[in-house]
mmCIF file of C-alpha atoms in Angstrom:
data_model
loop_
_atom_site.group_PDB
_atom_site.id
_atom_site.type_symbol
_atom_site.label_atom_id
_atom_site.label_comp_id
_atom_site.label_asym_id
_atom_site.label_seq_id
_atom_site.Cartn_x
_atom_site.Cartn_y
_atom_site.Cartn_z
ATOM 1 C CA MET F 1368 108.266 65.700 136.789
ATOM 2 C CA ALA F 1369 107.560 62.120 134.937
ATOM 3 C CA LYS F 1370 104.614 61.353 136.172
ATOM 4 C CA PHE F 1371 103.614 65.043 133.995
ATOM 5 C CA LEU F 1372 105.116 64.168 131.318
ATOM 6 C CA PRO F 1373 102.799 61.527 129.783
ATOM 7 C CA ILE F 1374 99.736 64.349 130.704
ATOM 8 C CA LEU F 1375 101.507 67.138 128.995
ATOM 9 C CA SER F 1376 102.357 65.015 126.054
ATOM 10 C CA SER F 1377 98.588 64.095 125.121
ATOM 11 C CA HIS F 1378 97.472 67.960 126.465
ATOM 12 C CA PHE F 1379 99.676 68.852 123.512
ATOM 13 C CA ILE F 1380 98.450 66.224 121.235
ATOM 14 C CA ILE F 1381 94.686 67.062 121.477
ATOM 15 C CA PHE F 1382 95.162 70.800 121.228
ATOM 16 C CA SER F 1383 97.281 70.166 118.178
ATOM 17 C CA MET F 1384 94.715 68.032 116.770
ATOM 18 C CA ILE F 1385 91.870 70.655 117.610
ATOM 19 C CA SER F 1386 93.955 73.158 116.034
ATOM 20 C CA LEU F 1387 94.094 70.922 112.976
ATOM 21 C CA ILE F 1388 90.464 70.381 112.931
ATOM 22 C CA SER F 1389 89.953 74.152 113.253
ATOM 23 C CA ALA F 1390 92.579 74.934 110.672
ATOM 24 C CA GLN F 1391 90.229 72.591 108.443
ATOM 25 C CA ASP F 1392 87.203 75.006 109.053
ATOM 26 C CA HIS F 1393 88.198 78.435 107.529
ATOM 27 C CA GLU F 1394 88.373 78.859 103.746
ATOM 28 C CA ILE F 1395 90.739 81.144 102.309
ATOM 29 C CA ALA F 1396 89.094 84.165 100.457
ATOM 30 C CA ASP F 1397 87.747 83.768 96.978
ATOM 31 C CA LYS F 1398 88.368 87.435 95.467
ATOM 32 C CA LYS F 1399 86.220 86.915 92.635
ATOM 33 C CA PHE F 1400 83.354 85.071 94.512
ATOM 34 C CA TYR F 1401 83.242 87.738 96.584
ATOM 35 C CA GLY F 1402 82.900 90.318 93.838
ATOM 36 C CA PHE F 1403 86.501 91.624 93.352
ATOM 37 C CA ASN F 1404 88.001 91.808 90.134
ATOM 38 C CA ALA F 1405 91.727 93.607 89.045
ATOM 39 C CA GLU F 1406 92.764 96.575 91.054
ATOM 40 C CA THR F 1407 91.970 99.939 89.809
ATOM 41 C CA PHE F 1408 92.989 103.584 90.076
ATOM 42 C CA THR F 1409 90.767 106.155 90.207
ATOM 43 C CA HIS F 1410 91.512 110.011 90.155
ATOM 44 C CA ILE F 1411 88.329 111.678 91.257
ATOM 45 C CA HIS F 1412 88.820 116.054 91.273
ATOM 46 C CA LEU F 1413 86.368 118.055 93.148
ATOM 47 C CA PHE F 1414 85.648 120.980 95.420
ATOM 48 C CA TRP F 1415 85.232 120.763 99.208
ATOM 49 C CA HIS F 1416 83.236 123.792 100.387
ATOM 50 C CA ASP F 1417 83.481 124.308 104.064
ATOM 51 C CA VAL F 1418 81.033 126.985 105.595
ATOM 52 C CA LEU F 1419 81.500 128.452 108.736
ATOM 53 C CA SER F 1420 79.366 131.385 108.054
ATOM 54 C CA GLY F 1421 75.230 132.424 107.225
ATOM 55 C CA SER F 1422 72.194 130.606 108.451
ATOM 56 C CA LYS F 1423 73.122 127.343 107.167
ATOM 57 C CA PRO F 1424 76.798 126.424 107.983
ATOM 58 C CA THR F 1425 78.743 123.144 106.929
ATOM 59 C CA ALA F 1426 80.722 123.238 109.672
ATOM 60 C CA ILE F 1427 80.365 123.901 113.295
ATOM 61 C CA GLN F 1428 82.416 124.459 116.158
ATOM 62 C CA VAL F 1429 81.836 121.619 118.748
ATOM 63 C CA VAL F 1430 85.131 122.480 121.239
ATOM 64 C CA PRO F 1431 86.654 125.670 121.341
ATOM 65 C CA PRO F 1432 90.017 126.371 121.142
ATOM 66 C CA VAL F 1433 92.681 127.077 123.977
ATOM 67 C CA SER F 1434 92.371 130.274 124.744
ATOM 68 C CA ASN F 1435 96.180 131.758 124.777
ATOM 69 C CA THR F 1436 97.335 130.226 121.395
ATOM 70 C CA SER F 1437 97.079 131.929 117.767
ATOM 71 C CA THR F 1438 96.709 128.311 116.011
ATOM 72 C CA ALA F 1439 93.508 127.676 117.363
ATOM 73 C CA PHE F 1440 94.943 124.298 119.329
ATOM 74 C CA GLY F 1441 91.824 122.278 120.432
ATOM 75 C CA LEU F 1442 89.544 123.572 118.611
ATOM 76 C CA MET F 1443 86.907 120.992 116.716
ATOM 77 C CA ASN F 1444 84.763 121.314 114.100
ATOM 78 C CA MET F 1445 81.948 118.848 112.964
ATOM 79 C CA ILE F 1446 81.746 119.129 108.885
ATOM 80 C CA ASP F 1447 78.796 117.707 106.515
ATOM 81 C CA ASP F 1448 80.760 120.050 103.827
ATOM 82 C CA ALA F 1449 79.438 119.888 100.143
ATOM 83 C CA LEU F 1450 81.540 118.253 97.699
ATOM 84 C CA THR F 1451 81.103 119.562 93.981
ATOM 85 C CA GLU F 1452 82.348 119.206 90.470
ATOM 86 C CA GLY F 1453 83.612 123.003 90.018
ATOM 87 C CA PRO F 1454 84.934 125.908 92.766
ATOM 88 C CA GLU F 1455 81.652 127.201 92.565
ATOM 89 C CA ARG F 1456 78.868 126.426 95.022
ATOM 90 C CA SER F 1457 76.169 126.362 92.883
ATOM 91 C CA SER F 1458 78.296 123.466 90.674
ATOM 92 C CA LYS F 1459 77.051 120.194 90.543
ATOM 93 C CA LEU F 1460 77.324 118.395 94.002
ATOM 94 C CA LEU F 1461 78.677 115.222 93.861
ATOM 95 C CA GLY F 1462 78.503 114.060 97.497
ATOM 96 C CA ARG F 1463 79.512 115.172 101.140
ATOM 97 C CA ALA F 1464 82.486 115.402 103.451
ATOM 98 C CA GLN F 1465 81.160 113.938 106.596
ATOM 99 C CA GLY F 1466 83.493 114.298 109.728
ATOM 100 C CA PHE F 1467 85.483 116.802 111.624
ATOM 101 C CA TYR F 1468 88.819 118.086 111.509
ATOM 102 C CA VAL F 1469 90.361 119.367 115.075
ATOM 103 C CA ALA F 1470 93.714 121.940 115.615
ATOM 104 C CA ALA F 1471 96.383 119.608 116.845
ATOM 105 C CA SER F 1472 99.395 121.647 116.178
ATOM 106 C CA LEU F 1473 100.487 124.221 118.772
ATOM 107 C CA GLU F 1474 103.137 125.388 116.415
ATOM 108 C CA GLU F 1475 101.114 126.248 113.382
ATOM 109 C CA VAL F 1476 97.728 125.719 111.827
ATOM 110 C CA GLY F 1477 97.944 121.852 111.474
ATOM 111 C CA LEU F 1478 94.630 120.034 111.073
ATOM 112 C CA LEU F 1479 93.966 116.454 112.035
ATOM 113 C CA MET F 1480 91.172 115.405 109.670
ATOM 114 C CA ALA F 1481 88.966 112.780 109.771
ATOM 115 C CA MET F 1482 86.213 112.731 107.292
ATOM 116 C CA ASN F 1483 84.226 110.135 104.629
ATOM 117 C CA PHE F 1484 84.087 111.419 101.057
ATOM 118 C CA ALA F 1485 80.058 109.838 100.595
ATOM 119 C CA PHE F 1486 79.109 110.057 97.023
ATOM 120 C CA SER F 1487 75.985 110.269 95.930
ATOM 121 C CA GLU F 1488 75.903 110.646 91.998
ATOM 122 C CA GLY F 1489 77.365 109.287 89.124
ATOM 123 C CA LYS F 1490 79.037 105.904 88.815
ATOM 124 C CA PHE F 1491 80.329 106.450 92.850
ATOM 125 C CA ASN F 1492 77.250 106.781 94.252
ATOM 126 C CA GLY F 1493 76.770 105.107 97.713
ATOM 127 C CA SER F 1494 80.298 104.478 97.824
ATOM 128 C CA THR F 1495 82.931 106.535 100.639
ATOM 129 C CA ILE F 1496 86.383 107.118 100.402
ATOM 130 C CA THR F 1497 87.863 107.806 103.918
ATOM 131 C CA VAL F 1498 90.232 110.301 104.629
ATOM 132 C CA LEU F 1499 92.598 110.860 108.053
ATOM 133 C CA GLY F 1500 95.312 112.931 107.994
ATOM 134 C CA ARG F 1501 97.442 115.983 109.071
ATOM 135 C CA ASN F 1502 96.278 119.305 106.984
ATOM 136 C CA ALA F 1503 99.007 122.056 107.213
ATOM 137 C CA VAL F 1504 96.876 124.740 106.176
ATOM 138 C CA PHE F 1505 98.686 127.672 105.216
ATOM 139 C CA SER F 1506 100.664 125.310 102.664
ATOM 140 C CA LYS F 1507 100.172 125.193 99.425
ATOM 141 C CA VAL F 1508 99.731 121.653 98.657
ATOM 142 C CA ARG F 1509 99.011 119.262 101.484
ATOM 143 C CA GLU F 1510 98.740 115.437 101.340
ATOM 144 C CA MET F 1511 96.471 113.246 103.501
ATOM 145 C CA PRO F 1512 96.133 109.426 103.164
ATOM 146 C CA VAL F 1513 93.338 107.678 101.960
ATOM 147 C CA ILE F 1514 92.831 104.675 104.581
ATOM 148 C CA GLY F 1515 89.851 103.167 103.353
ATOM 149 C CA GLY F 1516 86.248 103.093 101.498
ATOM 150 C CA THR F 1517 83.138 101.485 101.072
ATOM 151 C CA GLY F 1518 81.402 100.344 98.046
ATOM 152 C CA VAL F 1519 82.969 100.893 94.681
ATOM 153 C CA PHE F 1520 85.883 102.128 96.435
ATOM 154 C CA ARG F 1521 86.592 98.581 98.945
ATOM 155 C CA PHE F 1522 89.761 97.839 100.579
ATOM 156 C CA ALA F 1523 90.713 101.725 99.193
ATOM 157 C CA ARG F 1524 94.131 102.981 99.913
ATOM 158 C CA GLY F 1525 95.989 106.109 98.393
ATOM 159 C CA PHE F 1526 96.086 109.613 98.858
ATOM 160 C CA VAL F 1527 94.379 112.903 98.496
ATOM 161 C CA GLN F 1528 96.187 116.769 97.833
ATOM 162 C CA ALA F 1529 94.218 119.326 99.154
ATOM 163 C CA LYS F 1530 94.919 123.010 97.629
ATOM 164 C CA THR F 1531 93.127 126.378 98.905
ATOM 165 C CA TYR F 1532 91.391 127.497 96.287
ATOM 166 C CA LYS F 1533 89.569 130.263 97.991
ATOM 167 C CA PHE F 1534 89.380 131.863 101.801
ATOM 168 C CA ASP F 1535 87.857 134.466 103.347
ATOM 169 C CA PRO F 1536 89.464 135.150 106.789
ATOM 170 C CA ASN F 1537 86.540 137.221 108.070
ATOM 171 C CA THR F 1538 83.949 134.259 108.265
ATOM 172 C CA GLY F 1539 86.557 131.094 107.990
ATOM 173 C CA ASP F 1540 84.475 129.792 104.649
ATOM 174 C CA ALA F 1541 87.062 128.400 102.578
ATOM 175 C CA VAL F 1542 86.695 126.241 99.044
ATOM 176 C CA VAL F 1543 89.437 123.398 98.724
ATOM 177 C CA GLU F 1544 90.309 121.873 95.093
ATOM 178 C CA TYR F 1545 91.015 118.116 96.226
ATOM 179 C CA ASN F 1546 92.814 115.347 93.756
ATOM 180 C CA CYS F 1547 92.020 112.222 95.096
ATOM 181 C CA TYR F 1548 94.240 109.008 93.907
ATOM 182 C CA VAL F 1549 92.556 106.060 95.068
ATOM 183 C CA LEU F 1550 93.444 102.139 94.557
ATOM 184 C CA HIS F 1551 90.682 99.842 94.907
ATOM 185 C CA TYR F 1552 88.479 96.992 93.670
#
C-alpha cells in the first residue's frame, strides 16, 4: 500500500492541474456580448384555430384512440393551426401553432400539448414560443407552461391561459383564445 501512495498522489496532482487549466479556458458568458439586455415581460393575446373538417384541415389524426374509451385516450393529432389576432379565421394571421396534442387521460378529456407558436408578423416575426403542458379541455380556463423560445423569445419562460371561444361537436373544429405571459431577454 505504501508503494502506491506516491503514485496516487502524483495522479491527483496531475488531474488537479488539468482541471485548473481547463477551468481557465472557459469564459463566463457575457450577456451583453450575446445581445441579452434586461429581462422583458410580454403579453400576447391571440386565437388558435384547430380545424379537423373540410378539404384543408390544420389538425390531422396520426394515431387513433383506444376503441373502448370515452376520453379518446391514445389519440394523437399533428397540428399546423393558424394563430390570428381575432376569433374569425379571416382575422390577421400572426403565425402558426405547430406541434401535436395527445389525449393522455383515461378519466377526462385531458390533452398533453406540445407546440411552438411560430410568429410570422410584426415585431415577433421569426420568433417562437414553446408550450408544453396539460390541457383539460372542458375546464373554463386552462394554464400551460411556456418552456422556451427563439428569436425575441430566447430563454423564454412563463405560461399561457387557454379558453375555448367556440367548439363544434359535429366537426371537432375549435377556436381557442390564448393569453401568453412571457418573460424573455
